[in-house]
Amino acid sequence: MDTKIIPVDSCKPASNDIGCPPTNGFVSTIQGSSTSPVPVSMAEATLGRHIARRLVQIGVEDVFAVPGDFNLTLLDHLIAEPGLTLVGCCNELNAGYAADGYARARGVGACAVTFTVGGLSVLNAIAGAYSENLPIICIVGGPNSNDFGTNRILHHTIGLPDFSQELRCFQTVTCYQAVVNNLEDAHEQIDTAISTALKESKPVYISISCNLSAIPHPTFSLEPVPFSLSPKLSNKCGLQAAVTAAAEFLNKAVKPVMVGGPKLRVSSATDAFVELADASGYALSVMPSAKAGLVPEHHPHFLGTYWGAVSTGFCAEIVESADAYVFVGPIFNDYSSVGYSLLLKKEKAIIVQPDRVVIGNGPSFGCVLMKDFLRALAKQVKHNETAYENYHRIFVPEGHPVKCAPKEPLRVNRMFQHIQNMLSNETAVIAETGDSWFNCQKLKLPRGCGYEFQMQYGSIGWSVGATLGYAQAVPEKRVIACIGDGSFQMTAQDVSTMLRCNQKSIIFLVNNGGYTIEVEIHDGPYNVIKNWNYTGLVDAIDNGSGKCWTTKVRREEELVEAIQTATGPKKDCLCFIEVIVHKDDTSKELLEWGSRVSAANSRPPNPQ
């Protein structure tokens, strides 16, 4: 019986329900087969075809690439793989962002660039993926194998015969690095790298010497090559002890609550989280960075986003007044804690991480998987709806923003009211770093509506590449991207790639003349940017192909008409809507958050 690598669940969702993130993940397993390994012709038994086949086997159908002389032969072999499409990007940074967006939808992504100049360019995107626990296979075309160990100086380097500069840079932002400069161990290095990415749910770096991709080798001669990943298991005694202690802790509480965090994704624990919520009756909310379908917003006990002082109305009051809270997969940083201002007490908290549970100030239980813990705990907690009943008593429905008067300048809150009405299970939202964080956080996601943003790393410009990658991964969804003008100026070029791929996303470009999120943290002349003719730029990129439609809107009635056009006659092409608003038109949440983050940033040094 032979084995081959396959995801535990289908890498490409079988339905449009992206509201439940891919659970493929991040761990693969052995699948038995009754047939013998199929021989591969020597023409296809090359290193390049091997890595191409491996990518297809783990669920990658698109590789985002920028050609360079060190990776050209490798790209030939990626193109030759029937199940793989090479998506050429305008720059390496966007290729990395696209792989990030792709991984969010499919569970794993891949990019291919050239040595050093390409590698160091994509590095920022790979760092962001590392921070967000996304498995990305970053492939770099490296120097000729004969040049290693010599004193030769190569182009695309800093002028030294040491070729390890790129490798050293990647060591801190990837969980495994493979430098393939001989064929004898190439199979082992590539498979170890890919398996590590899936197990750790982090990016990996694979450098392949430019003269090796086209060479056949016996280790690549069978399809599929035996390959397996051992599943992670909880320590049974530790699991039992953790569940017993947690149940005792929670069953004594009067009004416990649950809060979902971003590490639900890496743990594939969304279903287990819902099981506990259903069994316990607790009120539940979501941390801002977990608003990605990780906690179902249609759940009857869902309160909204817990984000300290900028939470959904009445959510923070219920969470922070609880006498016990279960935080599942949280990340507490200065942004998610609103400048370290959350009113939480450690002794009231159960913190559930992917493989560890900490209860109050007391015991910590290691080797306990999140999914196992939540499911076992659901069988031992008492049903308690007190916190939700309290919420129901104090809740006052929020009003709707006042409609703009005829010819009145459009307000941002009205814009997002109209975006809310566009959402369905056939859409996904990509929110750029900035005020879109706060405005999109208030959107109520229908069942199956996708949602992504990059909170931990917060690299402005991320959303352009991420929109490209997400739309390529899930073509049945229409992506709605909300991007600020400052962020768009960072990465605008790959609208070109969206057009080449015939994508039909809707981009709302919020033109308010600068870096508004920075203004609310610390203002200065550096936050003002040169205004562009954004629709003119996109029209120039389209260059008459007829694959996109652009418009500028300044009034609410113009926005309504633009949305009707984008979702009607122009529903099958890329739509770019430039929304021109006042420079000081921001969400109230950004005003509050910005002042608190500013205070955290400006703390004086501790006394020496």
XYZ file of C-alpha atoms in Angstrom:
608
model
C 0.000 0.000 0.000
C 1.427 3.392 -0.931
C 0.631 6.749 0.548
C 0.370 10.262 -0.704
C 0.016 13.683 0.867
C -3.534 14.957 0.969
C -5.263 17.429 3.251
C -7.500 16.118 6.006
C -10.375 18.025 4.420
C -10.687 19.365 0.919
C -8.364 22.264 0.366
C -10.853 23.977 -1.879
C -14.169 24.420 -0.104
C -16.922 22.259 -1.506
C -19.399 25.075 -1.027
C -19.384 28.827 -0.902
C -19.347 28.773 2.878
C -16.122 30.626 3.405
C -17.570 31.852 6.676
C -16.207 28.602 8.039
C -12.477 28.804 7.275
C -10.675 25.965 5.585
C -9.852 23.257 8.066
C -7.525 21.507 5.687
C -4.782 22.390 7.189
C -2.661 22.730 8.509
C -2.266 19.041 9.131
C -2.205 16.419 6.424
C -2.563 12.690 6.764
C -1.845 9.385 5.092
C -4.291 8.126 2.524
C -4.076 4.507 1.513
C -4.221 3.315 -2.061
C -4.669 -0.151 -3.446
C -2.565 0.586 -6.494
C 1.188 0.589 -6.774
C 3.131 3.835 -7.207
C 2.857 5.083 -10.770
C 6.178 5.511 -12.556
C 6.958 8.981 -13.865
C 8.709 9.400 -17.205
C 12.301 10.562 -16.905
C 11.349 13.776 -18.673
C 9.013 14.552 -15.792
C 11.148 13.078 -13.003
C 12.860 16.414 -12.430
C 13.250 18.520 -9.337
C 11.087 21.254 -10.848
C 8.226 18.887 -11.645
C 8.520 17.249 -8.221
C 7.963 20.499 -6.359
C 5.134 21.359 -8.782
C 3.440 18.028 -8.076
C 3.862 18.508 -4.346
C 2.161 21.921 -4.508
C -0.793 20.445 -6.361
C -1.021 17.576 -3.875
C -1.380 19.929 -0.909
C -4.078 21.979 -2.627
C -2.163 24.792 -4.341
C -3.491 25.493 -7.835
C -1.950 28.953 -8.334
C 1.622 30.125 -7.700
C 2.215 33.883 -7.566
C 5.512 34.656 -9.217
C 7.909 37.277 -10.524
C 10.480 35.952 -13.034
C 14.204 36.517 -12.624
C 17.185 34.844 -14.239
C 17.750 32.473 -11.299
C 14.191 31.049 -11.336
C 13.293 30.961 -15.049
C 13.921 27.249 -15.589
C 12.001 26.432 -12.416
C 9.054 28.496 -13.677
C 9.081 26.432 -16.897
C 8.517 23.299 -14.829
C 5.805 24.880 -12.700
C 3.967 25.908 -15.856
C 4.285 22.373 -17.256
C 2.341 20.882 -14.322
C -1.281 20.414 -15.521
C -2.855 21.258 -12.152
C -0.870 24.420 -11.591
C -1.309 27.984 -12.894
C 1.499 30.513 -12.727
C 0.166 33.990 -11.872
C 2.720 36.631 -12.840
C 2.696 39.618 -10.461
C 4.052 43.125 -10.889
C 6.431 42.881 -7.932
C 7.544 40.366 -5.349
C 5.908 42.124 -2.415
C 2.496 41.785 -4.023
C 3.239 38.171 -4.970
C 3.791 37.486 -1.278
C 0.641 39.362 -0.279
C -1.282 37.391 -2.917
C 0.016 34.106 -1.491
C -1.132 35.377 1.920
C -4.656 36.067 0.649
C -4.725 32.722 -1.159
C -3.694 30.864 2.003
C -6.511 32.517 3.960
C -9.050 31.051 1.539
C -7.413 27.707 0.685
C -5.325 26.927 3.767
C -1.942 27.129 1.990
C -0.349 29.399 -0.612
C 2.838 29.637 -2.672
C 5.033 32.237 -4.356
C 8.167 32.033 -6.498
C 10.802 34.782 -6.853
C 14.456 35.195 -7.756
C 17.554 35.291 -5.570
C 18.054 38.124 -3.030
C 16.547 41.026 -4.995
C 13.329 39.041 -5.212
C 13.720 37.305 -1.874
C 14.318 40.448 0.145
C 11.439 42.153 -1.660
C 8.965 39.398 -0.751
C 10.327 39.181 2.796
C 7.908 41.748 4.240
C 4.894 39.793 3.009
C 6.323 36.541 4.370
C 6.841 38.199 7.765
C 3.183 39.214 7.745
C 2.117 35.657 6.919
C 4.290 34.362 9.753
C 2.585 36.719 12.203
C -0.845 35.559 10.973
C -0.009 31.817 11.093
C -0.407 31.228 7.369
C 1.469 28.374 5.642
C 3.146 29.768 2.530
C 5.699 27.915 0.416
C 8.152 30.657 -0.607
C 10.341 29.338 -3.427
C 13.446 31.250 -4.486
C 15.597 30.512 -7.518
C 19.140 30.373 -6.158
C 22.681 30.521 -7.570
C 24.187 27.772 -9.694
C 25.208 24.881 -7.447
C 28.805 25.145 -8.682
C 29.128 28.643 -7.213
C 28.574 27.615 -3.601
C 31.808 27.446 -1.623
C 33.749 29.536 -4.128
C 34.985 33.106 -3.980
C 32.868 34.150 -6.934
C 30.811 37.316 -6.656
C 27.380 37.100 -8.258
C 24.857 39.661 -9.430
C 21.727 40.124 -7.299
C 23.944 40.042 -4.202
C 25.527 42.730 -2.045
C 28.897 42.070 -3.701
C 30.273 39.439 -1.338
C 30.983 35.769 -2.136
C 28.817 34.745 0.819
C 25.389 33.736 -0.538
C 23.754 33.320 2.866
C 22.465 36.861 3.375
C 19.007 36.038 2.026
C 18.850 32.812 4.037
C 19.727 34.617 7.270
C 16.962 37.153 6.651
C 14.385 34.406 6.133
C 15.418 32.452 9.221
C 13.494 34.770 11.539
C 10.249 34.841 9.527
C 9.918 31.222 8.383
C 9.663 27.995 10.373
C 11.975 26.016 8.069
C 14.614 26.849 5.476
C 15.850 24.515 2.751
C 18.781 25.399 0.494
C 18.697 22.855 -2.332
C 22.047 22.908 -4.126
C 22.414 19.193 -4.858
C 19.983 16.552 -6.077
C 20.856 13.826 -3.610
C 18.896 15.328 -0.721
C 16.570 17.608 -2.709
C 13.565 15.286 -2.311
C 14.028 15.103 1.453
C 14.582 18.850 1.872
C 11.549 19.841 -0.201
C 9.216 17.379 1.502
C 10.458 18.348 4.953
C 9.913 22.023 4.188
C 6.373 21.534 2.908
C 5.382 19.222 5.747
C 6.777 21.669 8.297
C 4.757 24.522 6.792
C 1.585 22.467 7.111
C 2.341 21.237 10.626
C 3.404 24.610 12.011
C 1.043 26.715 9.900
C 3.877 29.107 9.109
C 5.769 30.072 5.936
C 8.826 28.133 4.780
C 11.740 29.123 2.530
C 12.992 26.853 -0.261
C 15.971 27.991 -2.345
C 16.607 25.910 -5.471
C 19.823 26.285 -7.457
C 19.064 27.520 -10.939
C 20.851 24.648 -12.697
C 18.998 21.819 -10.913
C 15.313 22.286 -11.788
C 15.468 20.519 -15.156
C 17.634 17.544 -14.114
C 15.929 14.150 -13.629
C 16.755 12.114 -10.535
C 15.665 8.634 -9.402
C 14.092 10.004 -6.198
C 11.510 11.818 -8.337
C 10.659 8.804 -10.506
C 7.528 7.537 -8.729
C 4.149 9.218 -8.334
C 3.105 9.534 -5.624
C 6.205 9.348 -3.476
C 5.336 7.993 0.000
C 4.721 10.905 2.285
C 2.827 11.420 5.527
C 2.371 13.842 8.407
C 1.711 12.533 11.857
C -1.394 14.105 13.405
C -0.971 16.026 16.631
C -2.522 14.399 19.668
C -3.423 15.703 23.115
C -1.889 14.168 26.205
C -4.905 12.267 27.562
C -4.065 12.806 31.234
C -3.334 16.484 30.679
C -6.537 16.914 28.690
C -8.638 15.296 31.391
C -7.017 17.389 34.119
C -7.436 20.628 32.130
C -11.102 19.934 31.403
C -11.854 19.019 35.022
C -10.187 22.166 36.352
C -11.833 24.403 33.731
C -15.299 22.926 34.320
C -14.969 23.454 38.059
C -13.820 27.050 37.460
C -16.690 27.849 35.080
C -19.465 26.012 36.876
C -18.859 28.170 39.962
C -19.186 31.373 37.921
C -22.425 33.364 37.823
C -22.112 35.000 34.382
C -19.332 33.464 32.283
C -18.648 34.494 28.670
C -16.641 33.217 25.685
C -14.391 35.250 23.379
C -12.948 33.818 20.157
C -9.474 34.815 18.998
C -7.456 34.544 15.764
C -5.703 31.292 16.679
C -8.981 29.447 16.183
C -7.900 29.350 12.526
C -4.560 27.630 13.032
C -6.194 25.143 15.401
C -9.098 24.386 13.032
C -11.270 24.716 16.145
C -14.229 26.781 14.926
C -16.673 23.879 15.088
C -15.449 22.913 18.553
C -15.865 26.524 19.696
C -19.475 26.485 18.511
C -20.066 23.143 20.247
C -18.965 24.671 23.553
C -21.077 27.784 22.941
C -24.155 25.685 22.228
C -23.630 23.418 25.221
C -22.822 26.202 27.695
C -25.302 28.873 26.669
C -22.612 31.496 27.320
C -22.664 34.859 25.586
C -19.936 34.868 22.945
C -17.999 37.547 21.144
C -15.019 37.797 18.841
C -11.692 39.607 19.073
C -11.222 41.977 16.108
C -8.523 39.861 14.477
C -10.801 36.807 14.572
C -13.613 38.405 12.564
C -12.941 36.088 9.681
C -15.755 33.629 9.987
C -13.973 32.087 12.974
C -16.916 32.876 15.250
C -20.339 32.634 13.578
C -22.055 36.003 13.783
C -25.433 34.366 13.193
C -25.154 32.471 16.486
C -28.108 33.407 18.743
C -25.814 34.404 21.654
C -23.350 36.445 19.585
C -22.682 39.901 21.091
C -20.279 41.390 18.552
C -16.620 42.397 18.592
C -14.793 42.659 21.901
C -12.176 45.365 21.390
C -12.038 47.186 24.713
C -13.114 50.803 24.456
C -14.020 50.436 20.760
C -16.104 47.270 21.080
C -19.518 46.701 19.569
C -22.146 48.414 21.703
C -22.786 46.676 25.048
C -20.263 43.929 24.263
C -17.358 45.221 26.392
C -19.689 45.880 29.307
C -20.836 42.249 29.347
C -17.378 40.757 28.798
C -15.520 42.920 31.288
C -18.195 42.577 33.981
C -18.198 38.764 33.717
C -16.837 36.778 36.631
C -15.254 34.261 34.246
C -14.197 34.555 30.619
C -12.907 31.897 28.258
C -10.543 33.421 25.674
C -9.964 30.917 22.895
C -6.891 31.547 20.745
C -6.365 35.202 21.695
C -3.532 37.528 20.760
C -3.208 40.442 23.173
C -1.053 43.129 21.584
C -1.089 46.914 21.833
C -3.559 47.215 18.944
C -6.013 44.511 20.021
C -5.847 45.760 23.617
C -6.392 49.402 22.550
C -3.099 50.570 24.008
C -3.161 48.010 26.848
C -6.420 49.403 28.228
C -8.583 46.257 28.459
C -10.380 45.939 31.792
C -9.707 42.242 32.277
C -8.398 40.360 35.292
C -6.120 37.390 34.882
C -7.654 35.508 37.792
C -11.025 35.456 35.983
C -9.676 34.156 32.670
C -9.222 30.790 31.052
C -6.787 31.220 28.159
C -6.967 28.454 25.555
C -4.075 28.436 23.086
C -3.520 25.918 20.252
C -1.717 23.460 22.529
C -1.981 24.888 26.048
C -4.637 25.885 28.590
C -4.038 28.350 31.433
C -6.667 28.754 34.150
C -6.646 32.014 36.098
C -3.520 32.540 38.168
C -3.378 28.819 38.728
C -2.426 25.755 36.741
C -1.197 25.584 33.158
C -1.753 22.457 31.086
C 0.534 21.731 28.144
C 0.163 19.248 25.273
C -3.593 19.898 25.225
C -4.980 20.682 21.786
C -7.561 23.447 21.573
C -10.066 21.419 19.579
C -9.929 18.461 21.967
C -10.208 20.699 25.027
C -13.257 22.616 23.780
C -15.147 19.481 22.774
C -14.421 17.728 26.050
C -15.290 20.836 28.085
C -18.646 21.117 26.267
C -19.661 17.820 27.903
C -18.886 18.991 31.445
C -20.036 22.624 31.746
C -23.405 23.563 33.123
C -25.758 25.511 30.862
C -25.662 29.163 31.919
C -27.264 31.969 29.890
C -26.967 34.657 32.577
C -24.486 36.845 30.703
C -26.557 36.772 27.526
C -29.730 37.500 29.476
C -28.006 40.534 31.024
C -26.972 41.666 27.539
C -30.517 41.211 26.255
C -31.864 43.382 29.089
C -29.518 46.323 28.519
C -29.244 46.120 24.741
C -30.530 49.082 22.737
C -30.497 48.616 18.942
C -28.075 50.920 17.218
C -29.437 53.545 14.906
C -28.581 53.937 11.265
C -26.441 56.827 10.016
C -28.540 59.741 8.841
C -29.015 59.719 5.108
C -27.081 62.412 3.286
C -29.120 65.292 1.975
C -29.246 65.720 -1.812
C -25.871 66.983 -3.081
C -24.420 66.790 0.446
C -20.859 65.384 0.476
C -20.855 61.648 1.092
C -20.062 60.499 4.617
C -18.051 57.343 5.318
C -20.670 55.902 7.671
C -23.276 56.058 4.906
C -20.859 54.414 2.491
C -20.486 51.410 4.787
C -24.230 51.239 5.285
C -24.513 50.599 1.564
C -21.636 48.104 1.622
C -23.490 46.241 4.377
C -26.419 45.767 2.010
C -24.118 44.203 -0.604
C -22.985 41.319 1.607
C -24.144 37.745 1.087
C -22.744 34.224 1.093
C -21.410 34.984 -2.385
C -19.152 37.828 -1.216
C -16.014 38.278 0.867
C -14.652 41.453 2.464
C -10.974 42.456 2.512
C -10.281 45.345 4.911
C -7.078 47.346 4.580
C -5.123 48.625 7.572
C -6.581 51.993 8.559
C -10.074 53.287 9.224
C -11.428 50.396 7.142
C -10.459 48.188 10.106
C -13.046 49.918 12.245
C -15.741 50.460 9.658
C -15.552 46.896 8.359
C -15.509 45.547 11.903
C -19.037 46.909 12.283
C -20.321 45.026 9.244
C -22.659 42.176 10.120
C -21.531 39.173 8.126
C -24.213 36.913 6.666
C -23.640 33.172 6.956
C -20.946 32.203 4.454
C -19.604 35.717 3.846
C -15.812 35.804 3.927
C -13.835 38.420 5.824
C -10.096 39.031 6.134
C -7.758 41.679 7.435
C -4.177 41.753 8.713
C -4.233 43.049 12.266
C -1.151 41.607 13.903
C 1.334 42.800 11.267
C -0.699 45.721 9.923
C 1.310 46.366 6.757
C -0.398 49.063 4.723
C -0.832 48.043 1.104
C -1.407 44.398 2.036
C -4.990 44.390 0.793
C -4.232 44.839 -2.920
C -2.181 41.662 -3.163
C -4.442 39.864 -0.680
C -7.486 40.726 -2.800
C -5.721 39.301 -5.849
C -4.847 36.074 -4.019
C -8.184 35.587 -2.280
C -10.169 36.178 -5.475
C -7.925 33.748 -7.351
C -8.443 31.108 -4.642
C -12.230 31.436 -4.500
C -13.419 32.627 -7.921
C -17.037 31.879 -7.026
C -16.927 34.691 -4.465
C -16.998 38.367 -5.349
C -14.423 40.137 -3.219
C -15.275 43.588 -1.856
C -12.061 45.385 -0.908
C -12.043 48.552 1.197
C -8.722 50.332 0.704
C -7.468 53.753 1.759
C -5.685 55.988 -0.719
C -2.378 55.908 1.176
C -2.349 52.125 1.275
C -3.315 51.853 -2.388
C -0.352 53.977 -3.418
C 1.942 51.332 -1.905
C 0.841 48.396 -4.060
C -1.493 49.659 -6.804
C 0.332 47.912 -9.659
C -1.264 44.521 -9.162
C -4.678 45.742 -10.161
C -3.028 44.878 -13.480
C -2.732 41.227 -12.427
C -6.361 41.162 -11.308
C -7.316 42.247 -14.821
C -5.048 39.633 -16.434
C -6.775 36.988 -14.305
C -10.237 38.275 -15.287
C -11.194 38.867 -11.678
C -14.446 40.610 -10.821
C -13.705 42.159 -7.435
C -15.177 45.485 -6.334
C -12.593 47.905 -4.925
C -13.793 50.853 -2.861
C -10.907 53.331 -2.840
C -11.453 55.737 0.080
C -9.807 58.992 -0.971
C -9.377 61.215 2.084
C -6.008 62.657 1.211
C -3.644 60.829 3.525
C -2.782 58.313 6.216
C -5.839 58.861 8.380
C -5.042 56.160 10.930
C -1.633 57.775 11.522
C -3.278 61.192 11.850
C -5.320 59.938 14.792
C -2.211 58.483 16.477
C 0.144 61.393 15.807
C -0.493 64.051 13.204
C 2.086 65.785 11.060
C 2.692 66.946 7.485
C 4.095 63.515 6.604
C 0.572 62.086 6.818
C -0.579 64.092 3.783
C -0.043 62.402 0.418
C -0.081 63.568 -3.195
C -3.543 63.075 -4.616
C -3.778 60.806 -7.637
C -6.381 60.472 -10.315
C -7.089 56.951 -9.110
C -9.762 56.086 -11.646
C -7.540 57.472 -14.384
C -4.684 55.281 -13.163
C -6.801 52.130 -13.201
C -8.170 53.021 -16.635
C -4.578 53.398 -17.849
C -3.708 49.981 -16.402
C -6.732 48.458 -18.139
C -5.510 50.087 -21.342
C -8.723 49.629 -23.234
C -9.151 45.917 -22.591
C -12.668 46.482 -21.331
C -12.110 44.255 -18.299
C -12.800 46.933 -15.711
C -15.191 49.747 -14.916
C -14.262 52.823 -12.879
C -16.110 55.767 -11.410
C -15.668 58.583 -8.892
C -18.385 59.345 -6.341
C -18.776 62.375 -4.087
C -22.460 62.134 -3.150
C -24.590 59.367 -1.693
C -26.850 59.238 -4.729
C -23.745 58.724 -6.910
C -22.609 55.874 -4.658
C -26.005 54.184 -4.911
C -25.862 54.414 -8.684
C -22.275 53.099 -8.748
C -23.165 50.070 -6.622
C -26.171 49.333 -8.796
C -23.919 49.395 -11.854
C -21.190 47.279 -10.230
C -23.666 44.626 -9.131
C -25.736 44.814 -12.298
C -24.448 45.558 -15.798
C -20.776 45.392 -14.676
C -21.048 42.377 -12.374
C -18.686 40.312 -14.516
C -15.757 42.698 -14.529
C -13.464 44.418 -12.043
C -15.148 47.508 -10.601
C -13.133 50.340 -9.089
C -15.137 52.950 -7.178
C -13.184 55.962 -5.928
C -15.052 57.446 -2.976
C -13.991 61.029 -2.240
C -14.625 62.023 1.381
C -13.509 64.726 3.822
C -10.053 64.214 5.312
C -11.448 64.265 8.855
C -14.358 61.912 8.184
C -13.436 58.925 10.362
C -15.188 56.403 12.543
C -15.597 57.314 16.188
C -13.819 54.061 17.031
C -10.657 55.227 15.251
C -10.705 58.482 17.223
C -10.894 56.588 20.521
C -8.443 53.879 19.506
C -5.931 56.347 18.084
C -5.771 58.413 21.257
C -5.218 55.311 23.409
C -2.557 53.851 21.124
C -0.867 57.254 21.043
C -0.786 57.287 24.829
C 0.734 53.806 24.867
C 3.367 54.795 22.291
C 4.355 57.952 24.186
C 4.880 56.406 27.639
C 8.062 57.830 29.154
C 10.992 55.530 29.913
C 10.834 53.670 33.202
C 13.037 55.167 35.924
C 16.511 53.646 35.944
